[in-house]
């Protein structure tokens, strides 16, 4: 595997690249100074992606930031705990980013040549930055974890492409309204099952139209938006592309969806199970290609639906590695309440041809043959979920693994297949003790992500829920 240290960033090189460009900006993505001049940008979000897949950073005055970056006089930093805390930004007691460590800063390496206008915010652009430590990519940052797996896959002569489908629930009333009501009383914006429906209520149609508009304005066009099976549930599908770019797209999409909903007096929730019996998934459509860019999953790349030998190895690797890496694709206590039988979310580690009851669904044909990994929920960070997927593919190819027979019919009834973890505690125990996870991801990464997952466990451990009161208040 190529070392992280193979491409040490240098401030002088960044400044030289920044000054070099001269082509006119014809799109909402490009060198920051051109976007500021062309689109009248006043505010720049300098942001890294945290463990949960959210944008974290600072707002800068655009003119001030351009001046500092041009001159090389800015070396941005943020508190390192941003890549070491849970959903509620809980400060851990020990570990790399903790009270024990003193909460030191991490450096940020901004990609100033790939800034992007954010039309859902007035006169605003974003510059994404990678966390660094002494000039090197920070080994515990999600983007570094994924980059390591991409390099590992390249080591066996493969690259991956991905298309992401994400479901979420749209509510009438904002998150502020929900907070004021004690997180009760939010009503789904659609009151019944409108799966594939083209008669969605007007507020939902207008939200969908606006979301597509602002994403297209950011150079992130949506392939489709559709109603889903639960009340208020929508699914957004993007065209497929290079793994890192698609992860960036997804992070910005979630930011746009939440902002656009709030602007319209609504709330968009990406919880895996926002209510009992409702599950929102994130489906990862993964294809594999050789060093010449040729697809390699199909035995007959022109029109086949049968897996090649390498395709079978990839499936076998996924079914071997994903059980040990669940905290990367199901990171919270709530995540496991989605993974229920006959819910359209997997309950067993199975694979099958065009079978939505399986964890890995083989879909498409010929050059479009791909593996749809249906395990992650909408709450997953796609950067870490795809790191687990690529690690699985690589392991399957390196070890020349063979998959079990494809499941036909109801995969929930396949008792020979390993069940998915029932809870985060079970998943975490397997993750922390897995020699395979430590080998593929590196032991410090496993320890770090396990520590973050344990914060979510600790948060829920002593809390009394409505369900407990309903069941036990008078009967216990």
Tab-separated table of C-alpha atoms in Angstrom:
chain	number	residue	atom	x	y	z
A	1	UNK	CA	0.000	0.000	0.000
A	2	UNK	CA	1.245	3.488	-0.840
A	3	UNK	CA	2.277	5.422	2.246
A	4	UNK	CA	0.253	8.386	3.446
A	5	UNK	CA	3.553	10.258	3.372
A	6	UNK	CA	3.954	9.794	-0.373
A	7	UNK	CA	2.232	13.097	-1.156
A	8	UNK	CA	3.245	15.577	1.552
A	9	UNK	CA	1.422	18.898	0.990
A	10	UNK	CA	3.626	21.963	0.743
A	11	UNK	CA	2.279	25.463	1.367
A	12	UNK	CA	4.458	26.987	-1.356
A	13	UNK	CA	3.220	24.473	-3.918
A	14	UNK	CA	-0.388	25.203	-2.987
A	15	UNK	CA	0.174	28.937	-3.409
A	16	UNK	CA	1.862	28.431	-6.790
A	17	UNK	CA	-1.025	26.262	-8.021
A	18	UNK	CA	-3.482	28.872	-6.776
A	19	UNK	CA	-1.819	31.671	-8.733
A	20	UNK	CA	-1.338	29.594	-11.870
A	21	UNK	CA	-4.914	29.290	-13.160
A	22	UNK	CA	-6.080	31.706	-15.851
A	23	UNK	CA	-9.082	30.084	-17.543
A	24	UNK	CA	-12.446	31.761	-17.073
A	25	UNK	CA	-14.855	30.138	-14.667
A	26	UNK	CA	-17.768	28.606	-16.549
A	27	UNK	CA	-19.200	26.604	-13.660
A	28	UNK	CA	-19.985	27.060	-9.955
A	29	UNK	CA	-16.907	25.020	-9.027
A	30	UNK	CA	-13.325	26.149	-9.505
A	31	UNK	CA	-10.556	28.315	-8.040
A	32	UNK	CA	-11.854	30.308	-5.112
A	33	UNK	CA	-10.772	33.769	-6.278
A	34	UNK	CA	-12.561	33.281	-9.622
A	35	UNK	CA	-15.799	32.272	-7.921
A	36	UNK	CA	-15.596	35.302	-5.631
A	37	UNK	CA	-15.187	37.639	-8.611
A	38	UNK	CA	-17.707	35.916	-10.906
A	39	UNK	CA	-20.521	35.102	-8.495
A	40	UNK	CA	-20.176	37.959	-6.023
A	41	UNK	CA	-19.276	35.647	-3.154
A	42	UNK	CA	-19.240	37.393	0.229
A	43	UNK	CA	-18.956	34.418	2.619
A	44	UNK	CA	-16.762	31.326	2.392
A	45	UNK	CA	-17.298	28.234	4.502
A	46	UNK	CA	-13.912	26.631	5.136
A	47	UNK	CA	-14.970	23.148	6.190
A	48	UNK	CA	-13.772	19.648	6.972
A	49	UNK	CA	-16.007	16.565	7.118
A	50	UNK	CA	-16.400	15.085	10.592
A	51	UNK	CA	-16.843	11.434	11.587
A	52	UNK	CA	-20.620	11.794	11.204
A	53	UNK	CA	-20.339	13.131	7.643
A	54	UNK	CA	-21.185	16.751	8.479
A	55	UNK	CA	-19.502	19.995	7.439
A	56	UNK	CA	-17.550	21.550	10.308
A	57	UNK	CA	-15.517	24.738	10.145
A	58	UNK	CA	-15.702	28.527	10.105
A	59	UNK	CA	-17.311	31.273	8.050
A	60	UNK	CA	-14.833	33.726	6.510
A	61	UNK	CA	-15.209	37.027	4.759
A	62	UNK	CA	-14.508	36.078	1.150
A	63	UNK	CA	-12.210	38.979	0.242
A	64	UNK	CA	-10.164	38.566	3.430
A	65	UNK	CA	-9.790	34.822	2.907
A	66	UNK	CA	-8.743	35.152	-0.741
A	67	UNK	CA	-6.097	37.709	0.209
A	68	UNK	CA	-4.663	35.500	2.969
A	69	UNK	CA	-4.678	32.348	0.867
A	70	UNK	CA	-3.075	34.094	-2.115
A	71	UNK	CA	-0.251	35.359	0.041
A	72	UNK	CA	0.218	32.091	1.918
A	73	UNK	CA	-0.355	33.932	5.214
A	74	UNK	CA	-3.145	31.663	6.434
A	75	UNK	CA	-2.591	28.225	7.939
A	76	UNK	CA	-6.117	27.281	9.032
A	77	UNK	CA	-6.697	25.011	12.019
A	78	UNK	CA	-9.584	23.715	14.090
A	79	UNK	CA	-9.937	21.874	17.370
A	80	UNK	CA	-9.084	18.266	16.645
A	81	UNK	CA	-12.059	16.989	18.577
A	82	UNK	CA	-14.182	17.770	15.506
A	83	UNK	CA	-12.992	14.431	14.087
A	84	UNK	CA	-13.251	12.649	17.430
A	85	UNK	CA	-16.694	13.330	18.900
A	86	UNK	CA	-20.202	11.933	18.602
A	87	UNK	CA	-23.407	13.447	17.174
A	88	UNK	CA	-23.767	15.767	20.153
A	89	UNK	CA	-20.100	16.840	20.105
A	90	UNK	CA	-19.476	15.009	23.384
A	91	UNK	CA	-15.929	15.424	24.638
A	92	UNK	CA	-14.385	12.011	25.406
A	93	UNK	CA	-12.226	11.553	28.494
A	94	UNK	CA	-9.381	9.682	26.782
A	95	UNK	CA	-7.966	9.130	23.334
A	96	UNK	CA	-6.558	11.233	20.540
A	97	UNK	CA	-9.073	14.077	20.950
A	98	UNK	CA	-10.081	14.201	24.593
A	99	UNK	CA	-9.683	15.835	27.994
A	100	UNK	CA	-6.660	13.582	28.424
A	101	UNK	CA	-5.026	14.908	25.258
A	102	UNK	CA	-5.816	18.550	25.959
A	103	UNK	CA	-7.902	19.112	22.810
A	104	UNK	CA	-5.115	20.277	20.531
A	105	UNK	CA	-5.690	21.644	17.041
A	106	UNK	CA	-5.370	19.873	13.725
A	107	UNK	CA	-4.257	21.697	10.617
A	108	UNK	CA	-6.499	22.059	7.579
A	109	UNK	CA	-5.335	21.777	3.980
A	110	UNK	CA	-7.940	23.671	1.904
A	111	UNK	CA	-8.468	22.661	-1.709
A	112	UNK	CA	-8.616	26.236	-2.986
A	113	UNK	CA	-8.748	25.147	-6.635
A	114	UNK	CA	-12.003	23.257	-6.047
A	115	UNK	CA	-14.220	25.755	-4.262
A	116	UNK	CA	-17.961	25.537	-4.924
A	117	UNK	CA	-20.836	28.020	-4.886
A	118	UNK	CA	-23.691	27.067	-2.534
A	119	UNK	CA	-26.879	28.529	-4.035
A	120	UNK	CA	-28.962	27.510	-1.010
A	121	UNK	CA	-27.120	30.172	1.023
A	122	UNK	CA	-26.867	33.807	-0.103
A	123	UNK	CA	-23.549	34.812	-1.730
A	124	UNK	CA	-21.786	31.815	-0.204
A	125	UNK	CA	-19.175	29.312	-1.359
A	126	UNK	CA	-17.507	26.375	0.351
A	127	UNK	CA	-13.878	25.272	0.384
A	128	UNK	CA	-13.391	21.734	1.657
A	129	UNK	CA	-10.239	21.032	3.630
A	130	UNK	CA	-8.483	17.835	4.682
A	131	UNK	CA	-7.300	17.531	8.303
A	132	UNK	CA	-3.510	17.289	8.490
A	133	UNK	CA	-0.921	16.677	11.178
A	134	UNK	CA	2.542	18.193	10.703
A	135	UNK	CA	1.836	18.454	6.987
A	136	UNK	CA	0.678	14.850	6.545
A	137	UNK	CA	-2.916	13.712	6.012
A	138	UNK	CA	-4.279	13.046	9.492
A	139	UNK	CA	-4.504	9.238	9.842
A	140	UNK	CA	-7.791	9.375	11.819
A	141	UNK	CA	-9.665	11.750	9.513
A	142	UNK	CA	-12.460	10.037	7.544
A	143	UNK	CA	-11.073	11.290	4.225
A	144	UNK	CA	-7.707	9.690	5.000
A	145	UNK	CA	-9.340	6.394	6.000
A	146	UNK	CA	-11.113	6.298	2.628
A	147	UNK	CA	-7.991	7.358	0.707
A	148	UNK	CA	-6.069	4.476	2.274
A	149	UNK	CA	-8.678	2.009	1.043
A	150	UNK	CA	-8.643	3.516	-2.437
A	151	UNK	CA	-4.875	3.101	-2.516
A	152	UNK	CA	-5.221	-0.463	-1.307
A	153	UNK	CA	-7.712	-1.211	-4.076
A	154	UNK	CA	-5.355	0.362	-6.617
A	155	UNK	CA	-2.704	-2.029	-5.304
A	156	UNK	CA	-4.712	-4.943	-6.721
A	157	UNK	CA	-5.233	-3.112	-10.017
A	158	UNK	CA	-8.755	-1.811	-9.409
A	159	UNK	CA	-10.628	1.458	-9.057
A	160	UNK	CA	-14.220	1.895	-7.922
A	161	UNK	CA	-17.061	4.112	-9.065
A	162	UNK	CA	-20.149	4.725	-6.960
A	163	UNK	CA	-23.683	6.030	-7.205
A	164	UNK	CA	-25.476	6.927	-3.960
A	165	UNK	CA	-29.210	6.744	-3.278
A	166	UNK	CA	-30.377	8.239	0.010
A	167	UNK	CA	-33.767	8.237	1.696
A	168	UNK	CA	-34.897	10.801	4.257
A	169	UNK	CA	-38.112	11.908	5.930
A	170	UNK	CA	-39.501	15.400	5.388
A	171	UNK	CA	-41.529	16.888	8.251
A	172	UNK	CA	-43.866	19.871	8.519
A	173	UNK	CA	-42.365	22.192	11.118
A	174	UNK	CA	-38.717	23.047	11.694
A	175	UNK	CA	-36.144	21.504	13.987
A	176	UNK	CA	-36.630	24.527	16.275
A	177	UNK	CA	-40.331	23.662	16.491
A	178	UNK	CA	-39.449	20.081	17.351
A	179	UNK	CA	-37.042	21.190	20.072
A	180	UNK	CA	-39.660	23.459	21.605
A	181	UNK	CA	-42.113	20.548	21.646
A	182	UNK	CA	-39.632	18.185	23.279
A	183	UNK	CA	-39.049	16.370	19.980
A	184	UNK	CA	-42.704	15.344	19.785
A	185	UNK	CA	-45.461	16.409	17.488
A	186	UNK	CA	-43.557	16.678	14.211
A	187	UNK	CA	-45.873	15.569	11.409
A	188	UNK	CA	-44.550	13.935	8.223
A	189	UNK	CA	-45.108	16.247	5.258
A	190	UNK	CA	-46.901	13.360	3.514
A	191	UNK	CA	-49.352	11.413	5.621
A	192	UNK	CA	-49.399	8.050	3.806
A	193	UNK	CA	-47.409	5.725	1.556
A	194	UNK	CA	-46.594	7.624	-1.652
A	195	UNK	CA	-43.946	5.282	-3.027
A	196	UNK	CA	-43.319	6.264	-6.677
A	197	UNK	CA	-46.322	8.627	-6.461
A	198	UNK	CA	-46.485	11.622	-8.791
A	199	UNK	CA	-49.221	13.387	-6.805
A	200	UNK	CA	-47.184	14.528	-3.821
A	201	UNK	CA	-48.603	17.455	-1.815
A	202	UNK	CA	-47.697	20.886	-3.141
A	203	UNK	CA	-45.265	21.820	-0.297
A	204	UNK	CA	-43.328	18.601	-0.912
A	205	UNK	CA	-43.229	19.114	-4.677
A	206	UNK	CA	-41.998	22.669	-4.163
A	207	UNK	CA	-39.329	21.486	-1.727
A	208	UNK	CA	-38.183	18.855	-4.246
A	209	UNK	CA	-38.074	21.399	-7.068
A	210	UNK	CA	-36.095	23.898	-5.004
A	211	UNK	CA	-33.670	21.234	-3.800
A	212	UNK	CA	-32.992	20.143	-7.382
A	213	UNK	CA	-32.519	23.766	-8.433
A	214	UNK	CA	-29.966	24.657	-5.784
A	215	UNK	CA	-28.018	21.428	-6.245
A	216	UNK	CA	-27.889	21.950	-10.018
A	217	UNK	CA	-26.744	25.515	-9.353
A	218	UNK	CA	-23.882	24.098	-7.301
A	219	UNK	CA	-22.876	21.783	-10.155
A	220	UNK	CA	-24.369	18.751	-8.377
A	221	UNK	CA	-27.322	17.778	-10.564
A	222	UNK	CA	-29.765	15.229	-9.183
A	223	UNK	CA	-30.686	12.201	-11.260
A	224	UNK	CA	-34.133	11.747	-9.669
A	225	UNK	CA	-36.286	12.444	-6.632
A	226	UNK	CA	-39.096	10.046	-5.762
A	227	UNK	CA	-41.620	9.430	-3.045
A	228	UNK	CA	-40.766	6.481	-0.809
A	229	UNK	CA	-42.791	3.958	1.189
A	230	UNK	CA	-43.035	5.696	4.581
A	231	UNK	CA	-45.050	8.794	5.373
A	232	UNK	CA	-43.069	11.872	4.371
A	233	UNK	CA	-40.197	9.826	2.968
A	234	UNK	CA	-38.292	10.823	-0.179
A	235	UNK	CA	-35.347	9.302	-2.021
A	236	UNK	CA	-32.726	11.259	-3.960
A	237	UNK	CA	-30.502	9.575	-6.541
A	238	UNK	CA	-27.348	11.079	-8.043
A	239	UNK	CA	-25.438	10.050	-11.187
A	240	UNK	CA	-22.507	7.776	-10.416
A	241	UNK	CA	-18.901	8.908	-10.426
A	242	UNK	CA	-15.508	8.799	-8.714
A	243	UNK	CA	-15.702	7.743	-5.074
A	244	UNK	CA	-14.267	10.850	-3.379
A	245	UNK	CA	-16.292	13.235	-5.527
A	246	UNK	CA	-19.510	11.335	-4.842
A	247	UNK	CA	-18.885	11.438	-1.100
A	248	UNK	CA	-18.296	15.195	-1.297
A	249	UNK	CA	-21.510	15.513	-3.295
A	250	UNK	CA	-23.468	13.602	-0.667
A	251	UNK	CA	-22.168	15.720	2.221
A	252	UNK	CA	-23.174	18.896	0.373
A	253	UNK	CA	-26.554	17.379	-0.574
A	254	UNK	CA	-27.416	16.755	3.087
A	255	UNK	CA	-26.417	20.322	3.941
A	256	UNK	CA	-28.607	21.602	1.098
A	257	UNK	CA	-31.581	19.398	2.030
A	258	UNK	CA	-31.580	20.473	5.668
A	259	UNK	CA	-31.098	24.151	4.809
A	260	UNK	CA	-33.747	24.152	2.083
A	261	UNK	CA	-36.233	22.395	4.349
A	262	UNK	CA	-35.652	24.878	7.169
A	263	UNK	CA	-36.127	27.804	4.782
A	264	UNK	CA	-39.566	26.401	3.946
A	265	UNK	CA	-40.678	25.772	7.505
A	266	UNK	CA	-39.862	22.069	7.306
A	267	UNK	CA	-37.301	19.626	8.656
A	268	UNK	CA	-35.372	16.907	6.803
A	269	UNK	CA	-34.291	13.957	8.951
A	270	UNK	CA	-31.614	11.480	7.925
A	271	UNK	CA	-32.060	9.224	10.947
A	272	UNK	CA	-31.954	5.560	9.986
A	273	UNK	CA	-35.144	4.911	11.994
A	274	UNK	CA	-36.901	8.229	12.717
A	275	UNK	CA	-39.945	6.390	14.078
A	276	UNK	CA	-40.970	2.823	14.824
A	277	UNK	CA	-41.367	0.846	11.623
A	278	UNK	CA	-39.754	3.498	9.413
A	279	UNK	CA	-36.308	2.972	7.931
A	280	UNK	CA	-34.268	5.310	5.714
A	281	UNK	CA	-31.386	3.731	3.840
A	282	UNK	CA	-28.317	4.811	1.919
A	283	UNK	CA	-27.724	2.429	-0.974
A	284	UNK	CA	-24.215	2.348	-2.449
A	285	UNK	CA	-24.073	1.237	-6.099
A	286	UNK	CA	-20.457	0.167	-6.632
A	287	UNK	CA	-18.778	-0.803	-9.895
A	288	UNK	CA	-15.176	-1.930	-10.352
A	289	UNK	CA	-12.761	-1.115	-13.175
A	290	UNK	CA	-9.266	-2.194	-14.180
A	291	UNK	CA	-6.277	0.101	-14.745
A	292	UNK	CA	-7.509	0.832	-18.276
A	293	UNK	CA	-10.964	1.817	-17.058
A	294	UNK	CA	-12.705	-1.337	-18.264
A	295	UNK	CA	-15.526	-2.714	-16.062
A	296	UNK	CA	-14.602	-6.060	-14.529
A	297	UNK	CA	-17.641	-7.280	-12.583
A	298	UNK	CA	-19.405	-9.038	-15.469
A	299	UNK	CA	-18.160	-12.290	-16.957
A	300	UNK	CA	-19.441	-10.915	-20.275
A	301	UNK	CA	-18.765	-7.181	-20.118
A	302	UNK	CA	-20.961	-6.474	-23.147
A	303	UNK	CA	-24.303	-7.883	-22.053
A	304	UNK	CA	-23.782	-10.317	-19.178
A	305	UNK	CA	-25.613	-10.590	-15.878
A	306	UNK	CA	-23.262	-13.260	-14.476
A	307	UNK	CA	-20.404	-12.230	-12.205
A	308	UNK	CA	-16.829	-12.677	-13.326
A	309	UNK	CA	-14.436	-14.546	-11.045
A	310	UNK	CA	-13.206	-11.195	-9.740
A	311	UNK	CA	-16.813	-10.118	-9.202
A	312	UNK	CA	-17.441	-13.212	-7.115
A	313	UNK	CA	-14.333	-12.450	-5.063
A	314	UNK	CA	-15.619	-8.918	-4.455
A	315	UNK	CA	-18.991	-10.205	-3.224
A	316	UNK	CA	-17.304	-12.760	-0.973
A	317	UNK	CA	-15.056	-10.062	0.467
A	318	UNK	CA	-18.026	-7.834	1.250
A	319	UNK	CA	-19.857	-10.648	3.032
A	320	UNK	CA	-16.688	-11.361	5.037
A	321	UNK	CA	-15.615	-7.840	5.994
A	322	UNK	CA	-18.881	-5.927	6.426
A	323	UNK	CA	-19.992	-8.005	9.465
A	324	UNK	CA	-16.798	-6.944	11.269
A	325	UNK	CA	-17.003	-3.260	10.312
A	326	UNK	CA	-20.629	-2.406	11.122
A	327	UNK	CA	-19.802	0.786	13.091
A	328	UNK	CA	-18.588	2.297	9.804
A	329	UNK	CA	-21.948	1.783	8.060
A	330	UNK	CA	-24.310	1.680	11.076
A	331	UNK	CA	-22.696	4.062	13.576
A	332	UNK	CA	-25.444	4.774	16.117
A	333	UNK	CA	-27.790	3.042	18.542
A	334	UNK	CA	-30.682	4.076	16.301
A	335	UNK	CA	-29.048	2.618	13.163
A	336	UNK	CA	-29.878	-0.957	14.137
A	337	UNK	CA	-33.604	-0.275	14.556
A	338	UNK	CA	-33.805	-0.031	10.767
A	339	UNK	CA	-32.260	-3.473	10.128
A	340	UNK	CA	-35.417	-5.489	10.633
A	341	UNK	CA	-36.931	-8.465	8.725
A	342	UNK	CA	-39.241	-7.619	5.816
A	343	UNK	CA	-38.416	-3.925	6.061
A	344	UNK	CA	-36.506	-3.537	2.759
A	345	UNK	CA	-33.400	-3.195	4.947
A	346	UNK	CA	-31.138	-6.260	5.209
A	347	UNK	CA	-31.379	-8.537	8.217
A	348	UNK	CA	-28.808	-11.098	7.022
A	349	UNK	CA	-25.515	-10.936	5.123
A	350	UNK	CA	-26.737	-12.325	1.816
A	351	UNK	CA	-26.378	-11.525	-1.860
A	352	UNK	CA	-28.628	-12.118	-4.836
A	353	UNK	CA	-29.549	-11.090	-8.339
A	354	UNK	CA	-31.928	-8.081	-8.311
A	355	UNK	CA	-33.116	-9.066	-4.831
A	356	UNK	CA	-33.972	-6.179	-2.503
A	357	UNK	CA	-34.148	-8.460	0.528
A	358	UNK	CA	-30.367	-9.055	0.310
A	359	UNK	CA	-27.522	-7.087	1.847
A	360	UNK	CA	-25.696	-7.041	-1.511
A	361	UNK	CA	-27.903	-6.813	-4.589
A	362	UNK	CA	-26.437	-7.595	-8.003
A	363	UNK	CA	-28.113	-5.267	-10.475
A	364	UNK	CA	-27.617	-4.125	-14.069
A	365	UNK	CA	-25.932	-5.998	-16.889
A	366	UNK	CA	-22.761	-5.881	-18.962
A	367	UNK	CA	-20.841	-2.657	-18.463
A	368	UNK	CA	-23.464	-1.421	-15.975
A	369	UNK	CA	-23.353	-4.508	-13.761
A	370	UNK	CA	-22.836	-3.311	-10.211
A	371	UNK	CA	-23.117	-4.258	-6.564
A	372	UNK	CA	-25.734	-2.399	-4.548
A	373	UNK	CA	-24.715	-2.477	-0.889
A	374	UNK	CA	-27.972	-1.963	1.012
A	375	UNK	CA	-26.659	-2.136	4.588
A	376	UNK	CA	-25.913	1.548	5.388
A	377	UNK	CA	-28.666	3.758	6.714
A	378	UNK	CA	-29.226	7.375	5.749
A	379	UNK	CA	-27.390	8.288	8.961
A	380	UNK	CA	-24.094	6.764	7.791
A	381	UNK	CA	-21.110	8.834	6.728
A	382	UNK	CA	-20.630	7.654	3.115
A	383	UNK	CA	-16.886	8.255	3.432
A	384	UNK	CA	-16.550	5.622	6.161
A	385	UNK	CA	-19.217	3.301	4.737
A	386	UNK	CA	-17.365	3.206	1.412
A	387	UNK	CA	-14.067	2.679	3.213
A	388	UNK	CA	-15.561	-0.520	4.669
A	389	UNK	CA	-16.910	-1.531	1.250
A	390	UNK	CA	-13.582	-1.006	-0.534
A	391	UNK	CA	-11.750	-2.851	2.243
A	392	UNK	CA	-14.113	-5.772	1.711
A	393	UNK	CA	-13.609	-5.808	-2.041
A	394	UNK	CA	-9.845	-5.684	-1.685
A	395	UNK	CA	-9.807	-8.494	0.864
A	396	UNK	CA	-11.953	-10.685	-1.348
A	397	UNK	CA	-9.651	-10.184	-4.327
A	398	UNK	CA	-6.412	-10.574	-2.376
A	399	UNK	CA	-7.616	-13.756	-0.661
A	400	UNK	CA	-9.375	-15.146	-3.788
A	401	UNK	CA	-12.530	-15.751	-1.746
A	402	UNK	CA	-15.604	-17.578	-3.030
A	403	UNK	CA	-19.095	-16.364	-2.121
A	404	UNK	CA	-21.927	-18.591	-0.869
A	405	UNK	CA	-24.713	-19.385	-3.353
A	406	UNK	CA	-26.823	-16.414	-4.369
A	407	UNK	CA	-30.054	-16.141	-2.404
A	408	UNK	CA	-33.228	-16.594	-4.412
A	409	UNK	CA	-36.517	-15.452	-2.970
A	410	UNK	CA	-36.905	-14.164	0.583
A	411	UNK	CA	-33.418	-13.549	2.000
A	412	UNK	CA	-34.890	-12.909	5.440
A	413	UNK	CA	-35.615	-16.651	5.613
A	414	UNK	CA	-32.072	-17.722	4.708
A	415	UNK	CA	-31.072	-19.204	8.067
A	416	UNK	CA	-27.657	-20.250	6.757
A	417	UNK	CA	-26.601	-16.619	6.359
A	418	UNK	CA	-25.098	-14.629	9.210
A	419	UNK	CA	-27.602	-12.181	10.771
A	420	UNK	CA	-26.731	-8.502	10.946
A	421	UNK	CA	-25.891	-7.210	14.437
A	422	UNK	CA	-28.945	-6.564	16.584
A	423	UNK	CA	-27.497	-3.503	18.293
A	424	UNK	CA	-24.509	-1.170	18.373
A	425	UNK	CA	-23.023	-2.928	21.413
A	426	UNK	CA	-22.925	-6.233	19.530
A	427	UNK	CA	-21.466	-4.578	16.427
A	428	UNK	CA	-18.877	-2.723	18.471
A	429	UNK	CA	-17.722	-5.881	20.241
A	430	UNK	CA	-17.137	-7.597	16.894
A	431	UNK	CA	-15.372	-4.519	15.472
A	432	UNK	CA	-12.981	-4.049	18.388
A	433	UNK	CA	-11.943	-7.717	18.512
A	434	UNK	CA	-11.695	-8.289	14.761
A	435	UNK	CA	-8.165	-9.019	13.607
A	436	UNK	CA	-9.390	-8.537	10.040
A	437	UNK	CA	-10.732	-5.032	10.727
A	438	UNK	CA	-7.450	-4.099	12.403
A	439	UNK	CA	-5.439	-5.445	9.464
A	440	UNK	CA	-7.511	-3.743	6.770
A	441	UNK	CA	-8.163	-0.405	8.493
A	442	UNK	CA	-5.179	-0.182	10.892
A	443	UNK	CA	-5.515	-0.692	14.632
A	444	UNK	CA	-5.411	3.047	15.557
A	445	UNK	CA	-8.321	3.724	13.189
A	446	UNK	CA	-10.363	0.869	14.698
A	447	UNK	CA	-9.633	2.114	18.227
A	448	UNK	CA	-10.564	5.690	17.293
A	449	UNK	CA	-13.855	4.834	15.567
A	450	UNK	CA	-14.771	2.398	18.340
A	451	UNK	CA	-14.208	5.164	20.889
A	452	UNK	CA	-16.563	7.467	18.960
A	453	UNK	CA	-19.220	4.725	18.697
A	454	UNK	CA	-18.984	4.070	22.416
A	455	UNK	CA	-19.886	7.703	23.092
A	456	UNK	CA	-23.259	7.058	21.441
A	457	UNK	CA	-23.740	3.929	23.542
A	458	UNK	CA	-22.919	5.863	26.711
A	459	UNK	CA	-25.328	8.636	25.758
A	460	UNK	CA	-28.283	6.229	25.506
A	461	UNK	CA	-27.376	3.842	28.310
A	462	UNK	CA	-28.975	5.721	31.214
A	463	UNK	CA	-31.798	7.466	29.358
A	464	UNK	CA	-35.414	6.468	29.958
A	465	UNK	CA	-37.351	6.399	26.690
A	466	UNK	CA	-41.033	6.866	25.884
A	467	UNK	CA	-41.178	3.213	24.858
A	468	UNK	CA	-39.955	2.130	28.288
A	469	UNK	CA	-42.537	4.294	30.006
A	470	UNK	CA	-45.337	3.013	27.781
A	471	UNK	CA	-44.405	-0.589	28.469
A	472	UNK	CA	-43.474	-0.456	32.112
A	473	UNK	CA	-44.922	2.561	33.920
A	474	UNK	CA	-48.004	0.707	35.204
A	475	UNK	CA	-47.084	-2.885	34.433
A	476	UNK	CA	-43.634	-3.286	36.005
